[in-house]
Short mmCIF file of C-alpha atoms in Angstrom, two decimals:
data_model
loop_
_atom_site.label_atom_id
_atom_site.label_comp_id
_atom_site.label_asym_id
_atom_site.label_seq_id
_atom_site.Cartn_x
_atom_site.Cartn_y
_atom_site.Cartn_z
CA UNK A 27 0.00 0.00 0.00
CA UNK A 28 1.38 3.23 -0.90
CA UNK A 29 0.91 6.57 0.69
CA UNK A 30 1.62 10.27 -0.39
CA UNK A 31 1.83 13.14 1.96
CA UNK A 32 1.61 16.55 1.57
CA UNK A 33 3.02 18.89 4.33
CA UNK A 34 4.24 22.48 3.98
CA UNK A 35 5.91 22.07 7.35
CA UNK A 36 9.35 19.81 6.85
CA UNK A 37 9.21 19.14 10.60
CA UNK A 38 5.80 17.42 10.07
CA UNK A 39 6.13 16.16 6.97
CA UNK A 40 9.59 14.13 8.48
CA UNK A 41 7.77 12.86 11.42
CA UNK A 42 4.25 11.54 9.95
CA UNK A 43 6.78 10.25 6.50
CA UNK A 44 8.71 8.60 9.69
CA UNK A 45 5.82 7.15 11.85
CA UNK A 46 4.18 5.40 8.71
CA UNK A 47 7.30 4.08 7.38
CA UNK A 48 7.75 2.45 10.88
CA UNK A 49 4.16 0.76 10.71
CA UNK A 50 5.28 -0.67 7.32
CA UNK A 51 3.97 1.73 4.98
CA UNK A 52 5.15 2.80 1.43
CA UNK A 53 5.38 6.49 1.66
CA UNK A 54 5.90 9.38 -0.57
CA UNK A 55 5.98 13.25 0.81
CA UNK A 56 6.10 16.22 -1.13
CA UNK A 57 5.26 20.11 -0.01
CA UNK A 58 3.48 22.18 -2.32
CA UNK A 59 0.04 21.65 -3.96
CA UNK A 60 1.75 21.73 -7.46
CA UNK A 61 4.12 18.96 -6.27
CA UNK A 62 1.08 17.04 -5.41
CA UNK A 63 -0.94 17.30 -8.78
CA UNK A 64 2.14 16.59 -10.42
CA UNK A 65 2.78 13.21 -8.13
CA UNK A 66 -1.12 12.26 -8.86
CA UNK A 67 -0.15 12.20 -12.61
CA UNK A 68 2.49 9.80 -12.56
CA UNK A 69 1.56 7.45 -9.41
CA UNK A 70 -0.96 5.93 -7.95
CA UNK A 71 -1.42 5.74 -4.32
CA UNK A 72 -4.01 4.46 -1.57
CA UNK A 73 -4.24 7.18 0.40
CA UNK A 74 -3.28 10.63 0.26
CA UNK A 75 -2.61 12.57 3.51
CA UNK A 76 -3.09 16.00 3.35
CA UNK A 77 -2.17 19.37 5.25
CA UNK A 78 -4.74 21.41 4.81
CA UNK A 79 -3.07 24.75 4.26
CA UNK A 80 -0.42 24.23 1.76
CA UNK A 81 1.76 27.57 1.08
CA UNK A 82 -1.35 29.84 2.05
CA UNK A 83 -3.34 27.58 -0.23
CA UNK A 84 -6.54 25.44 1.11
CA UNK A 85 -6.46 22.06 -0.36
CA UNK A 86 -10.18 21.70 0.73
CA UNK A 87 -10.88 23.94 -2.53
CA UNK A 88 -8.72 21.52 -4.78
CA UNK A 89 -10.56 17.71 -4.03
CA UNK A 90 -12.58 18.04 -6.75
CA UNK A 91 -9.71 18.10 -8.95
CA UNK A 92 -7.52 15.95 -7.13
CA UNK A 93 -10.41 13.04 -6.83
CA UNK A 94 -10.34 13.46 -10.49
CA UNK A 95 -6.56 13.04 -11.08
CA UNK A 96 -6.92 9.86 -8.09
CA UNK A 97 -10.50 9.01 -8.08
CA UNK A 98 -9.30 5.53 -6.15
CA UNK A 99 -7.44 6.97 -3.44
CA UNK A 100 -8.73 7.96 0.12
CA UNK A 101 -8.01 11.18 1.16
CA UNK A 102 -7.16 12.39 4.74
CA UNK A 103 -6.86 16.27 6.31
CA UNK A 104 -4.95 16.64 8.60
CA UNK A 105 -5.27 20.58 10.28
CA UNK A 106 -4.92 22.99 13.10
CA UNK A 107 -8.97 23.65 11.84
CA UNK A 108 -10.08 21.51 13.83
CA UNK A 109 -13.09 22.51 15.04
CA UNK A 110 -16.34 20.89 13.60
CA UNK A 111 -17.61 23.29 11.10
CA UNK A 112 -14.47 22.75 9.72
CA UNK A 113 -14.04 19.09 9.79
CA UNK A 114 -17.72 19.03 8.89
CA UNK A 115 -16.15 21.45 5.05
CA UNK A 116 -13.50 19.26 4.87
CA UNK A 117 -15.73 15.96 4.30
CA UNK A 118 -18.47 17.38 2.42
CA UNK A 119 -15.79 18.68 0.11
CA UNK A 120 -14.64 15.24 -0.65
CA UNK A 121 -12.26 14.30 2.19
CA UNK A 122 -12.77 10.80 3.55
CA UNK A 123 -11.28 11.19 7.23
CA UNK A 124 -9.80 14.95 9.02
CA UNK A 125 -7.46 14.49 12.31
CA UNK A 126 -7.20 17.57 13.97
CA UNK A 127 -3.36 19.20 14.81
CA UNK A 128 -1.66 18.48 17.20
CA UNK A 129 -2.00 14.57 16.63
CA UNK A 130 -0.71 11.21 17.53
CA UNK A 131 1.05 9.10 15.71
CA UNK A 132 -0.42 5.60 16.55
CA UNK A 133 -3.93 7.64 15.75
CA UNK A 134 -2.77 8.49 12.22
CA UNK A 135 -1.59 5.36 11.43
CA UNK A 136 -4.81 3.56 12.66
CA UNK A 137 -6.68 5.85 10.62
CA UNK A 138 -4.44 5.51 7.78
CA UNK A 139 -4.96 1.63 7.67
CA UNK A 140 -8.48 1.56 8.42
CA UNK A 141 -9.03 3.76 4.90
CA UNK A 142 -6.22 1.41 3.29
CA UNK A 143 -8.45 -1.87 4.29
CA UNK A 144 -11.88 0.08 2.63
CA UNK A 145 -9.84 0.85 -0.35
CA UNK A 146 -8.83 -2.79 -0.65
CA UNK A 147 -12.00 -4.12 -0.05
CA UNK A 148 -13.58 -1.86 -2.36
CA UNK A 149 -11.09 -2.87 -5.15
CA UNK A 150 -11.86 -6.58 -4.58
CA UNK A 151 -15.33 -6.15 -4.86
CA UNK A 152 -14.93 -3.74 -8.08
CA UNK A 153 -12.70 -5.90 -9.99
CA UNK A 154 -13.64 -6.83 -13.05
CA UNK A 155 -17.23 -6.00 -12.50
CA UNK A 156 -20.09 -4.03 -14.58
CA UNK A 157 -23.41 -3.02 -12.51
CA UNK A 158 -26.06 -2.37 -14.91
CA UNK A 159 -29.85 -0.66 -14.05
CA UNK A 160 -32.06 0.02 -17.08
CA UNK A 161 -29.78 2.32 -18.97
CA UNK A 162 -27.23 3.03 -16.52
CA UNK A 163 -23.90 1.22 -16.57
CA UNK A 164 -21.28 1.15 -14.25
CA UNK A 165 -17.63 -0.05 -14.52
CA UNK A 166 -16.45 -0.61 -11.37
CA UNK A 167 -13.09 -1.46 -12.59
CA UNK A 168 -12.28 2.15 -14.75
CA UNK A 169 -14.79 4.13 -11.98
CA UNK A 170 -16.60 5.26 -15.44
CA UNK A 171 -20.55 5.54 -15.60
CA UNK A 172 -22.71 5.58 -18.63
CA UNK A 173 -26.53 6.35 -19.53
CA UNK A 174 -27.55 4.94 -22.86
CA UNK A 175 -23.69 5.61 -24.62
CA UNK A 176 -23.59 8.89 -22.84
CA UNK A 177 -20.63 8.95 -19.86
CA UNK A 178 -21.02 10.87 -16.72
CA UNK A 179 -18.34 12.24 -15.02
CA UNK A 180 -18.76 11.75 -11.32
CA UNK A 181 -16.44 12.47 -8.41
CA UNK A 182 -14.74 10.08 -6.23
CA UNK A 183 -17.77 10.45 -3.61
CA UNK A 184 -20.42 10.80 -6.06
CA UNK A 185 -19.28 7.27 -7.46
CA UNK A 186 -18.87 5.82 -4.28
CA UNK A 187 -22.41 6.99 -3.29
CA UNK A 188 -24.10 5.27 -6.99
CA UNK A 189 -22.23 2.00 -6.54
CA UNK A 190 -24.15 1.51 -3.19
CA UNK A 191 -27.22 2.72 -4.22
CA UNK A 192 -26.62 0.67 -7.27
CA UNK A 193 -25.78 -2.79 -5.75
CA UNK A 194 -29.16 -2.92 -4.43
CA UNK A 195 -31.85 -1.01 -6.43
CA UNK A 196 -35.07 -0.41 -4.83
CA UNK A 197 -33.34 -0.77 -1.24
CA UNK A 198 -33.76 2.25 0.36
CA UNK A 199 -30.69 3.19 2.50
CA UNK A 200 -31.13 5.90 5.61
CA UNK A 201 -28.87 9.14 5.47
CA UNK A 202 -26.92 7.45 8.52
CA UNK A 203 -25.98 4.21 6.69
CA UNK A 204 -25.11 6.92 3.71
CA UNK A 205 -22.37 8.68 6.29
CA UNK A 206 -21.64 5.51 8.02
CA UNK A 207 -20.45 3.82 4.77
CA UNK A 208 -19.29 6.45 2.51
CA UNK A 209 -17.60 8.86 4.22
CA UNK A 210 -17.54 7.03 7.92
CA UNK A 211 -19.31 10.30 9.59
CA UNK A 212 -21.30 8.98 11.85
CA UNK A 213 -20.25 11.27 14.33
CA UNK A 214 -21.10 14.14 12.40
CA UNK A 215 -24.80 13.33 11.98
CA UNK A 216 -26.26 16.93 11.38
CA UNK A 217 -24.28 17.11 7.76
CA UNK A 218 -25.64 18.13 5.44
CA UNK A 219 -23.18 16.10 3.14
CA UNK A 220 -25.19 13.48 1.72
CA UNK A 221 -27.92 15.81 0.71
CA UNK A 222 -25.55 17.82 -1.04
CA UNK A 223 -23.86 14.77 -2.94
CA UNK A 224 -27.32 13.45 -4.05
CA UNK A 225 -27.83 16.64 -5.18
CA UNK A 226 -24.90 16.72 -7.48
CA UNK A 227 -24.57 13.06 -8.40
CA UNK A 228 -28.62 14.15 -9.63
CA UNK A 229 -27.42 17.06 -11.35
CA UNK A 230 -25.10 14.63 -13.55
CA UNK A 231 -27.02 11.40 -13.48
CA UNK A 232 -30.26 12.68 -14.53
CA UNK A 233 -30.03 15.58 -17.53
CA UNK A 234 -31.54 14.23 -20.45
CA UNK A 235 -32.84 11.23 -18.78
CA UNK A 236 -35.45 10.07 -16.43
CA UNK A 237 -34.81 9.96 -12.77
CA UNK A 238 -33.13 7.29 -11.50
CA UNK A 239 -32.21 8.30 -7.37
CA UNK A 240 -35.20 8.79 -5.10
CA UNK A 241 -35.68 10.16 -2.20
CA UNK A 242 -38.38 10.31 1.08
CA UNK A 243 -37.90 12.86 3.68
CA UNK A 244 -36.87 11.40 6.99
CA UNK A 245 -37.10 7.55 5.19
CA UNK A 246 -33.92 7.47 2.76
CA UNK A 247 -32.80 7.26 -0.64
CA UNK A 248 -32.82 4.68 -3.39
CA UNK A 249 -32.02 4.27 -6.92
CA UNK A 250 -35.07 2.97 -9.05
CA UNK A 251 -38.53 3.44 -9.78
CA UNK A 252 -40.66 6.28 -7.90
CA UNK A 253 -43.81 3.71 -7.71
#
């Protein structure tokens, strides 16, 4: 499993680089945001751990784009914003985890391998597998979605939040299973972050084509017919 960090701080950096070598990690560390959209271009890694204020520069504004450049990796904040409005910014925006500074090391690696075993579970289950619904099509194993020949770009969340909905149409999932499973925020109940990723996996999903993800106030959501 392979690891990148980015840390403007090379006291930091050293130390987290350091602690997750010692737990048997692969790790690469870089400083800058440019260094890190370069590093996302040429390698692939599991799980990207990120300062949150990189040169001036808040990487909360960038996910998008970097979940586009990585859309398999699991991202991780760490920050001296710690409070939880801003943890709360930090995962809507597309972060999957956000450890507040000053930290532990045994916490960041524990947190670092519990995203590593979700993104190797998820691969297992993804590989070499198509999930179809009327005229949606999803290849798990490229992350790329389709509607009759038409293909949807989604983000890394977005897709995550499909698949589910998609493994099971007609199942009707509660926002809390939503957080639980997608972005493991079940401490952070009052978020607004799966309405707002509905919203925008909608947005994509549905112009030019029927509806395909339902919803009932205070019941859930599903993907499939309305009836």
């Amino acid at each position: 499993m392979k690891v990148l960090i980015a840390e403007d701080e090379r006291k930091v950096r050293d130390f987290v680089k350091l602690g997750l070598e010692e737990a048997g990690m692969v790790v690469d560390a870089i400083s800058t945001l440019d260094e890190l959209k370069s590093s996302l271009l040429t390698t692939t890694y599991d799980v990207l751990v990120l300062d949150r204020i990189l040169h001036g520069q808040d990487v909360v504004e960038h996910l998008d784009r970097l979940q586009a450049k990585e859309p398999k990796a699991r991202i991780l904040i760490l920050s001296a914003l710690s409070d939880a409005p801003e943890k709360v910014k930090g995962l809507e925006e597309g972060a999957d985890d956000y450890l507040g500074k000053p930290f532990h090391i045994p916490e960041l690696v524990a947190r670092v391998r519990a995203l590593m075993r979700r993104t190797t579970v998820e691969r297992e289950i993804h590989k070499d597998t198509l999930l179809e619904y009327a005229d949606l099509k999803i290849d798990l194993s490229s992350q790329r979605v389709y509607r009759n020949t038409s293909r949807i770009d989604l983000t890394g969340k977005e897709f995550r939040l499909l698949c589910l909905l998609a493994k099971q149409p007609g199942h009707v999932f509660s926002k809390v299973t939503l957080l639980n499973q997608c972005w493991d925020m079940n401490h952070f109940p009052e978020s607004n972050v799966v309405e707002v990723t509905v919203a925008g996996l909608r947005s994509k999903l549905e112009k030019g084509f029927t509806p395909l993800i339902h919803s009932r106030r205070g019941v859930g959501y599903w993907l499939g017919s309305n009836e």
